PDB file of C-alpha atoms in Angstrom:
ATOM      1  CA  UNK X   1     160.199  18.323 -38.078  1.00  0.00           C
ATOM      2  CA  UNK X   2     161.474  19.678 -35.333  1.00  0.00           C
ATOM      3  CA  UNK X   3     159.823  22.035 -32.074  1.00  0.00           C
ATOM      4  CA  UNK X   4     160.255  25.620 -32.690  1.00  0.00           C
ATOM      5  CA  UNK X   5     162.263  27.379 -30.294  1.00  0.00           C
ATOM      6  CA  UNK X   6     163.507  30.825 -30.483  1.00  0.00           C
ATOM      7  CA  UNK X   7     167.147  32.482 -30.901  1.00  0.00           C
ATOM      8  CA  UNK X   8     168.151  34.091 -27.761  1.00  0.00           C
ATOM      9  CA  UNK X   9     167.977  37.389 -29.403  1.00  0.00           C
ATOM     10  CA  UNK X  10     164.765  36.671 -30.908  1.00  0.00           C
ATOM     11  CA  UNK X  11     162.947  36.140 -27.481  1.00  0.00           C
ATOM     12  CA  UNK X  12     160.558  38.625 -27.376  1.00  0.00           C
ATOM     13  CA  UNK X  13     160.001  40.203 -23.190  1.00  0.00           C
ATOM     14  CA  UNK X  14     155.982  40.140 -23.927  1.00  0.00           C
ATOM     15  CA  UNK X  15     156.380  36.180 -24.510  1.00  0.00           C
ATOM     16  CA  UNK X  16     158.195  35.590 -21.628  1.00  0.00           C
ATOM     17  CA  UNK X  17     155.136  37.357 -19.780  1.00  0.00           C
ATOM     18  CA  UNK X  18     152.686  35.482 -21.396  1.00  0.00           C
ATOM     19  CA  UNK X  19     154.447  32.327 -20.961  1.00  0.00           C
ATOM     20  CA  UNK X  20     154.357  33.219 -17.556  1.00  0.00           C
ATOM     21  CA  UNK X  21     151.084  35.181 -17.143  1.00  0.00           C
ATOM     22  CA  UNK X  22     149.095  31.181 -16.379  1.00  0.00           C
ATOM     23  CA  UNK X  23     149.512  29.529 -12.220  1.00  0.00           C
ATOM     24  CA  UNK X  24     150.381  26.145 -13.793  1.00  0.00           C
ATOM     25  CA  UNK X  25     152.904  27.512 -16.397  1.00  0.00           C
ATOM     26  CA  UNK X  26     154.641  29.253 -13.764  1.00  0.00           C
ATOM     27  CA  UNK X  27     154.668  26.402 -11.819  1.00  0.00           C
ATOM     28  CA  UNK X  28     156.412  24.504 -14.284  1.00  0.00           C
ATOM     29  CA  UNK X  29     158.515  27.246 -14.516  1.00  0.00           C
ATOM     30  CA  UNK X  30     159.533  26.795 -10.511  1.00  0.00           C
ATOM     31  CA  UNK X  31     160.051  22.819 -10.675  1.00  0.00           C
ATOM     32  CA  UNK X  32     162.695  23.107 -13.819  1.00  0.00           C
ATOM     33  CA  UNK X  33     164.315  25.511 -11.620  1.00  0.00           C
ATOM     34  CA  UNK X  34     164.570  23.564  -8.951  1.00  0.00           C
ATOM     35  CA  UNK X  35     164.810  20.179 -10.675  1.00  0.00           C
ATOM     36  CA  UNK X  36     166.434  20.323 -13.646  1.00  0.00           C
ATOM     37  CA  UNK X  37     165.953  18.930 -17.043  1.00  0.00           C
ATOM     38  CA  UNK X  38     161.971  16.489 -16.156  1.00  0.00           C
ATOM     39  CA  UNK X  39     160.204  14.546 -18.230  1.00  0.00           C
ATOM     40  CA  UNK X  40     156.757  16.050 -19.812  1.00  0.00           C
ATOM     41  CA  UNK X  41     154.729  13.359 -18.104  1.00  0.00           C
ATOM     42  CA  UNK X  42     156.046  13.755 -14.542  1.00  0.00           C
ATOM     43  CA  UNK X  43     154.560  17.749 -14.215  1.00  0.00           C
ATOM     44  CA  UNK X  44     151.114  18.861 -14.189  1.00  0.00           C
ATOM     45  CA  UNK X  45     149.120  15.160 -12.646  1.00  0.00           C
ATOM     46  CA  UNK X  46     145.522  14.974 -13.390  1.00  0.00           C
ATOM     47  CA  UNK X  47     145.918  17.735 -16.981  1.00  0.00           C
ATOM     48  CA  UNK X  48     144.371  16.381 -19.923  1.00  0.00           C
ATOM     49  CA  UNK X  49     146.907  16.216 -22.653  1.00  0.00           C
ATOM     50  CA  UNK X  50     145.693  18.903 -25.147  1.00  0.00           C
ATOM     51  CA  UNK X  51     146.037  21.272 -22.109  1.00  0.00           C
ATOM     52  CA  UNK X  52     149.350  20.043 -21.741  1.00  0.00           C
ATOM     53  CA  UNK X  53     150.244  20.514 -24.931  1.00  0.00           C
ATOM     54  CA  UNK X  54     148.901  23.631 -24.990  1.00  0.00           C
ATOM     55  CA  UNK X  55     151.135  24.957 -21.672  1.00  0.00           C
ATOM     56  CA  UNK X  56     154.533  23.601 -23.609  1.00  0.00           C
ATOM     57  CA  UNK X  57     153.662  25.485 -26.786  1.00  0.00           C
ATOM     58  CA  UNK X  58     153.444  28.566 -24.860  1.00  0.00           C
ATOM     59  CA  UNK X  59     156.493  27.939 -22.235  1.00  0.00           C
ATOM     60  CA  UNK X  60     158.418  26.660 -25.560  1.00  0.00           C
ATOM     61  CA  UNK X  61     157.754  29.663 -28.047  1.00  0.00           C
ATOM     62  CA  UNK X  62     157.708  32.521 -25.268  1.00  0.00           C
ATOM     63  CA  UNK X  63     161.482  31.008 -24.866  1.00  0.00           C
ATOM     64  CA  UNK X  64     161.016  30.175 -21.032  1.00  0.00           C
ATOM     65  CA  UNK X  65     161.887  25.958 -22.259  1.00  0.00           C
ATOM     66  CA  UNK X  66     163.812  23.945 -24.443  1.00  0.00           C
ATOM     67  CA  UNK X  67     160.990  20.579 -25.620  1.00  0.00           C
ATOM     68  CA  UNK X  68     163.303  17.780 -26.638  1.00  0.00           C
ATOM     69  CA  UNK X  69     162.273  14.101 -27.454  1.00  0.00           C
ATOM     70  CA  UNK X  70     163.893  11.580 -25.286  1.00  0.00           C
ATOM     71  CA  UNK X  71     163.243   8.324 -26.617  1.00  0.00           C
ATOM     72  CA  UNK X  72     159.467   8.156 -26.450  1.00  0.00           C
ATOM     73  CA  UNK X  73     158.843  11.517 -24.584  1.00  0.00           C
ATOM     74  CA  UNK X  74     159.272  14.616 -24.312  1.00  0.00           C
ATOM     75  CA  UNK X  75     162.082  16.180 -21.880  1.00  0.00           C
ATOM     76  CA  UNK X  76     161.176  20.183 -20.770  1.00  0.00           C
ATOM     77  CA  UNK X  77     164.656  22.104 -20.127  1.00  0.00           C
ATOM     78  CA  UNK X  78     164.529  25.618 -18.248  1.00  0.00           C
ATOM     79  CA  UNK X  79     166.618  27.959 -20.616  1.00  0.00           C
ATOM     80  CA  UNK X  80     168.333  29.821 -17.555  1.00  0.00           C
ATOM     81  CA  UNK X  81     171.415  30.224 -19.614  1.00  0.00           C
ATOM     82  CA  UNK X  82     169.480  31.980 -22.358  1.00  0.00           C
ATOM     83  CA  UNK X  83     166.782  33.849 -20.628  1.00  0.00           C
ATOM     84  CA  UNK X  84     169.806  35.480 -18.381  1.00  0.00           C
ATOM     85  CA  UNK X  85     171.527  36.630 -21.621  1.00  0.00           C
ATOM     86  CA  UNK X  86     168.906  38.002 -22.794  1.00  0.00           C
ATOM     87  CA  UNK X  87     167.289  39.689 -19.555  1.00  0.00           C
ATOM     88  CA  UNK X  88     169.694  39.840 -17.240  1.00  0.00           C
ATOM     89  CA  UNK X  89     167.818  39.430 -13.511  1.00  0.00           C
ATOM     90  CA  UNK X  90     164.638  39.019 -14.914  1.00  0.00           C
ATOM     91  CA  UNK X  91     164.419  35.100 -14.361  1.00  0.00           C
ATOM     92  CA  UNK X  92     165.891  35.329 -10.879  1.00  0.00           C
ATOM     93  CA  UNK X  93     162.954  38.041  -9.844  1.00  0.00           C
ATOM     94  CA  UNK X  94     160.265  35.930 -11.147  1.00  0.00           C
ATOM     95  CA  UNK X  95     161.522  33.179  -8.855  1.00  0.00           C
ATOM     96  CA  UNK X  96     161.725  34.974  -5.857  1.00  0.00           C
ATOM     97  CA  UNK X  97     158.612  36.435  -6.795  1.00  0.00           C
ATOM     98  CA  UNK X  98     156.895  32.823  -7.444  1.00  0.00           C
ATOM     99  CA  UNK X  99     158.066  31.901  -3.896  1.00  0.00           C
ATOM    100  CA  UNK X 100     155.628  34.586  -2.435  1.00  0.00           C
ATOM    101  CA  UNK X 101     152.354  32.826  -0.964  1.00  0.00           C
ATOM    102  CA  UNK X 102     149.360  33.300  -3.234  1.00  0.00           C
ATOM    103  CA  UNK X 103     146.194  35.007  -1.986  1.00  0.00           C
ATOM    104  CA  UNK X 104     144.386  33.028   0.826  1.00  0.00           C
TER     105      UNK X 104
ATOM    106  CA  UNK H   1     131.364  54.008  -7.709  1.00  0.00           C
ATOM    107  CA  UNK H   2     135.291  53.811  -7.612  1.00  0.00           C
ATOM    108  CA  UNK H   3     137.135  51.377  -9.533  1.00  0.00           C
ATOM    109  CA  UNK H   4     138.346  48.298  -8.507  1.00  0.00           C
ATOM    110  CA  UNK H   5     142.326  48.177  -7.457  1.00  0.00           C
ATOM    111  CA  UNK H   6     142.991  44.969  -5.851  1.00  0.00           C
ATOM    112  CA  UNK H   7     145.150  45.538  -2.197  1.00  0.00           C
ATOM    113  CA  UNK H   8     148.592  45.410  -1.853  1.00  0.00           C
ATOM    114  CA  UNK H   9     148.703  41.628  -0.460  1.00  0.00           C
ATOM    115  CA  UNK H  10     145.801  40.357  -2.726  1.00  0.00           C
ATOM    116  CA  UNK H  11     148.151  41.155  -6.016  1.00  0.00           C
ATOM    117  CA  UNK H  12     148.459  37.629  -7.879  1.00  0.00           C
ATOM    118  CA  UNK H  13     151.716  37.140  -9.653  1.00  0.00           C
ATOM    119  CA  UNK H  14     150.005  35.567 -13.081  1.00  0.00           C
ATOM    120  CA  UNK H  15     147.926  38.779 -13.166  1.00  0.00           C
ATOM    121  CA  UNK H  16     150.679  40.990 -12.967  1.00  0.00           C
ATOM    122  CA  UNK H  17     152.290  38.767 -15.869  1.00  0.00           C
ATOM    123  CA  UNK H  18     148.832  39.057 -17.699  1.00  0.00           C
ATOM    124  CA  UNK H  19     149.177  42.966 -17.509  1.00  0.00           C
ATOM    125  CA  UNK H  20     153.259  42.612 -18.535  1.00  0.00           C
ATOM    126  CA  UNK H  21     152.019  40.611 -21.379  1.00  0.00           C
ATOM    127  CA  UNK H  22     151.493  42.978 -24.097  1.00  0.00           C
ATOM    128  CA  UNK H  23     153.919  46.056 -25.953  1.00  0.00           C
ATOM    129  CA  UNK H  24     151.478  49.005 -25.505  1.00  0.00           C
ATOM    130  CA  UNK H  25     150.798  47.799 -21.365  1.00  0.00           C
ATOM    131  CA  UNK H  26     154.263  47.458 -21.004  1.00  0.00           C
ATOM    132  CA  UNK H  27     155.216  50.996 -22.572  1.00  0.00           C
ATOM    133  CA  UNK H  28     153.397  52.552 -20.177  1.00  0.00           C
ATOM    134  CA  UNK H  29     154.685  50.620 -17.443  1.00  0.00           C
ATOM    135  CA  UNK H  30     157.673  52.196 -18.813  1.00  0.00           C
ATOM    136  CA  UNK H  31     156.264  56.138 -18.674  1.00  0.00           C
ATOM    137  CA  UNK H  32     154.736  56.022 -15.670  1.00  0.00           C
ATOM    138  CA  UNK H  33     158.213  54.867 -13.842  1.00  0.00           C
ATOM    139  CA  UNK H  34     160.112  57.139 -15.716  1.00  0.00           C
ATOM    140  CA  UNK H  35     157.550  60.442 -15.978  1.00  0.00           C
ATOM    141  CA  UNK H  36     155.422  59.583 -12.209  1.00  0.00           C
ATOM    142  CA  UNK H  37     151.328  60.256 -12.358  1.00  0.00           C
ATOM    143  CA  UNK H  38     150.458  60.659 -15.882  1.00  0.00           C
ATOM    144  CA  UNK H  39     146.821  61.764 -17.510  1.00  0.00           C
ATOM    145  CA  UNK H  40     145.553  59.134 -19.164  1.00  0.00           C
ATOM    146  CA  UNK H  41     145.041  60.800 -22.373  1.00  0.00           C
ATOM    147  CA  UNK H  42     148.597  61.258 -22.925  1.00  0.00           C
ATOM    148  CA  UNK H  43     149.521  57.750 -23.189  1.00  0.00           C
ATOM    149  CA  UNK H  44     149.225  55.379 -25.895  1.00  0.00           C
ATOM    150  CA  UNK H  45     148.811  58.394 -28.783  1.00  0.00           C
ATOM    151  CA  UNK H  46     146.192  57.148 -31.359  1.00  0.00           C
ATOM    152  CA  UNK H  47     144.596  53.985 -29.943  1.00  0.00           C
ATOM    153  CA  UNK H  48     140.904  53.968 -29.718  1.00  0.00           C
ATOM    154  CA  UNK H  49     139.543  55.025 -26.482  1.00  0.00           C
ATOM    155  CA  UNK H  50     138.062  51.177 -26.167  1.00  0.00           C
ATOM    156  CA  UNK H  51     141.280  49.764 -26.307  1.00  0.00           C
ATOM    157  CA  UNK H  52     142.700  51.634 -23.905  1.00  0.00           C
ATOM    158  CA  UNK H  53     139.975  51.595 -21.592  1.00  0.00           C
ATOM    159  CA  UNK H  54     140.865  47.744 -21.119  1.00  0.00           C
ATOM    160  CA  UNK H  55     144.499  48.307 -21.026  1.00  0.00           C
ATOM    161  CA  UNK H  56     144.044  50.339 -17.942  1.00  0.00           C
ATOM    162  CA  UNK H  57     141.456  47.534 -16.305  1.00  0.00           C
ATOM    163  CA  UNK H  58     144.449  44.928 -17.165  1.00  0.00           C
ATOM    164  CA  UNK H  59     146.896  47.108 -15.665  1.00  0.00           C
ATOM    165  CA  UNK H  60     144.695  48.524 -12.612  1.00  0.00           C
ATOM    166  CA  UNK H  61     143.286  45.041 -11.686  1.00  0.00           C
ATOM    167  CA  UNK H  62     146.655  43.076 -11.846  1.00  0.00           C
ATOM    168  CA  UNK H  63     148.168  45.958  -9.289  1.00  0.00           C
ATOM    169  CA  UNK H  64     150.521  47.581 -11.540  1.00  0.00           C
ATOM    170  CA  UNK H  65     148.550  50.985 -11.289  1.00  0.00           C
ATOM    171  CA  UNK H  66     146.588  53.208  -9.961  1.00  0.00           C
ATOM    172  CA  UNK H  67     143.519  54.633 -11.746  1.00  0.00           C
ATOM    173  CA  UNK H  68     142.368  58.202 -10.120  1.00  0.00           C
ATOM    174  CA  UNK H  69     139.747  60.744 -11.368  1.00  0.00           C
ATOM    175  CA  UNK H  70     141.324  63.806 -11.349  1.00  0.00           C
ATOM    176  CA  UNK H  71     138.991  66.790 -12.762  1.00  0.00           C
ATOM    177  CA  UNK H  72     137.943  65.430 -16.088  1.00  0.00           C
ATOM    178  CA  UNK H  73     140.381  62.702 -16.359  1.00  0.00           C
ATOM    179  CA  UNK H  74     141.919  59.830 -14.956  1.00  0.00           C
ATOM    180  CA  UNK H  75     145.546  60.046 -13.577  1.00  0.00           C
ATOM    181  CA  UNK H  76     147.457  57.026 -13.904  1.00  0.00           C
ATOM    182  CA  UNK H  77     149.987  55.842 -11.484  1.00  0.00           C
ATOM    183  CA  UNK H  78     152.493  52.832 -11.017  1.00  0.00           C
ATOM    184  CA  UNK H  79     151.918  51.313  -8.153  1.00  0.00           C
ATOM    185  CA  UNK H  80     155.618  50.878  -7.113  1.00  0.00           C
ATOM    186  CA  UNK H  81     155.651  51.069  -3.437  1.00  0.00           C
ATOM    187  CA  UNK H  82     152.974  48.655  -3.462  1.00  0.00           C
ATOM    188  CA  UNK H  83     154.775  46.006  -5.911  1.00  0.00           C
ATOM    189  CA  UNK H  84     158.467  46.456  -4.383  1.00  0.00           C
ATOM    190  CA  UNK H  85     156.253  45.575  -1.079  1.00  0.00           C
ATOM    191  CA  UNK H  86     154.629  42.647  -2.600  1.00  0.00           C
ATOM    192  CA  UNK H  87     157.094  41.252  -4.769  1.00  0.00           C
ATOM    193  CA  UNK H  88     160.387  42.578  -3.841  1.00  0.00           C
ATOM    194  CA  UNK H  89     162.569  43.217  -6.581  1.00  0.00           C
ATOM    195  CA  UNK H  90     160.217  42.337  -9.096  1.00  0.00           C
ATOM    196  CA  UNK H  91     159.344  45.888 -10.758  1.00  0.00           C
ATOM    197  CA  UNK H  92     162.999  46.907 -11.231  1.00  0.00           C
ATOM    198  CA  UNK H  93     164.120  43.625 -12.918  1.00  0.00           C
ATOM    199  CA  UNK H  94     160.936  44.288 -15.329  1.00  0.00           C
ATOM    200  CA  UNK H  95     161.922  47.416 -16.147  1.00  0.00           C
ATOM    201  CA  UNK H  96     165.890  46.544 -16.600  1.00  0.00           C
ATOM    202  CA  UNK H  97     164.214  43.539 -18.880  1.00  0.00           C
ATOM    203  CA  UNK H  98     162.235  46.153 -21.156  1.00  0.00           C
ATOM    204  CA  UNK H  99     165.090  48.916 -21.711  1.00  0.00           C
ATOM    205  CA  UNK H 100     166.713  45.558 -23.664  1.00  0.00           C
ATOM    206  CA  UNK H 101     166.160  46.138 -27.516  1.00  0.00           C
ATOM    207  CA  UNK H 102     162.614  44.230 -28.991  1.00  0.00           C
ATOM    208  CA  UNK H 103     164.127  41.714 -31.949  1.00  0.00           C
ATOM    209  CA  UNK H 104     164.100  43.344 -35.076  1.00  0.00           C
TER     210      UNK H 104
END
């Protein structure tokens, strides 16, 4: 069976803020941005798994990521296409806003 | 003793998401930018007064408003200035993002 993932018109704004409401989420978040399509096991280093699992089901049904299986893992895809359809600007702002140093 | 707004440069991105994250926080993101300084009681027409209460502590303590006594009531404000200061940009895409029809 396959991941669920929702219809560009189904994405719901309060998801996306969810999805993106967590420091490591959003993180993930930034490196698709900057690196493209990444394999599941090359983000987050030193996460247990369930935690892991836990961040993709979030990203994945909030609509932020497309989860894929590619060969043996799992391959996390920013939906930038999508997510500017549906908001337009909104995924843009969150970058440059991700970009702003945290709190010392 | 006052309540707790965090400064303009201490506003973390994830906890304005957290405060984004739900339909009734985000609605009144929506008055207050459209209507300016708004009693609380006029918000948010019949939800308990407990639920509310931690809607505006979500909202207040990620930076998206401030929370005044005014007579017998609180005022609530968006914190614009502060957020367009902080995150430039940010506010405007949210509120571009939320005028976009919910699924149905």
């Amino acid at each position: 069976m396959g991941l669920r993932h929702p219809q560009t018109d189904q994405i719901r704004l309060e998801d996306v803020f969810t999805a993106l409401s967590n420091p490591m989420r959003l993180k993930v978040v930034r490196t698709l941005a900057e690196s493209g399509p990444t394999p599941c096991g090359s983000l987050l280093d030193g996460v247990p798994k369930s935690t892991l699992t836990h961040h993709w089901r979030v990203l994945r049904e909030g609509g932020l990521i497309r989860q894929e299986a590619l060969g043996r893992e799992y391959t996390l895809t920013l939906r930038r296409a999508d997510l500017d359809e549906r908001f337009p600007g909104l995924l843009d702002a969150v970058l440059r806003a991700a970009r702003v140093p945290a709190p010392g």
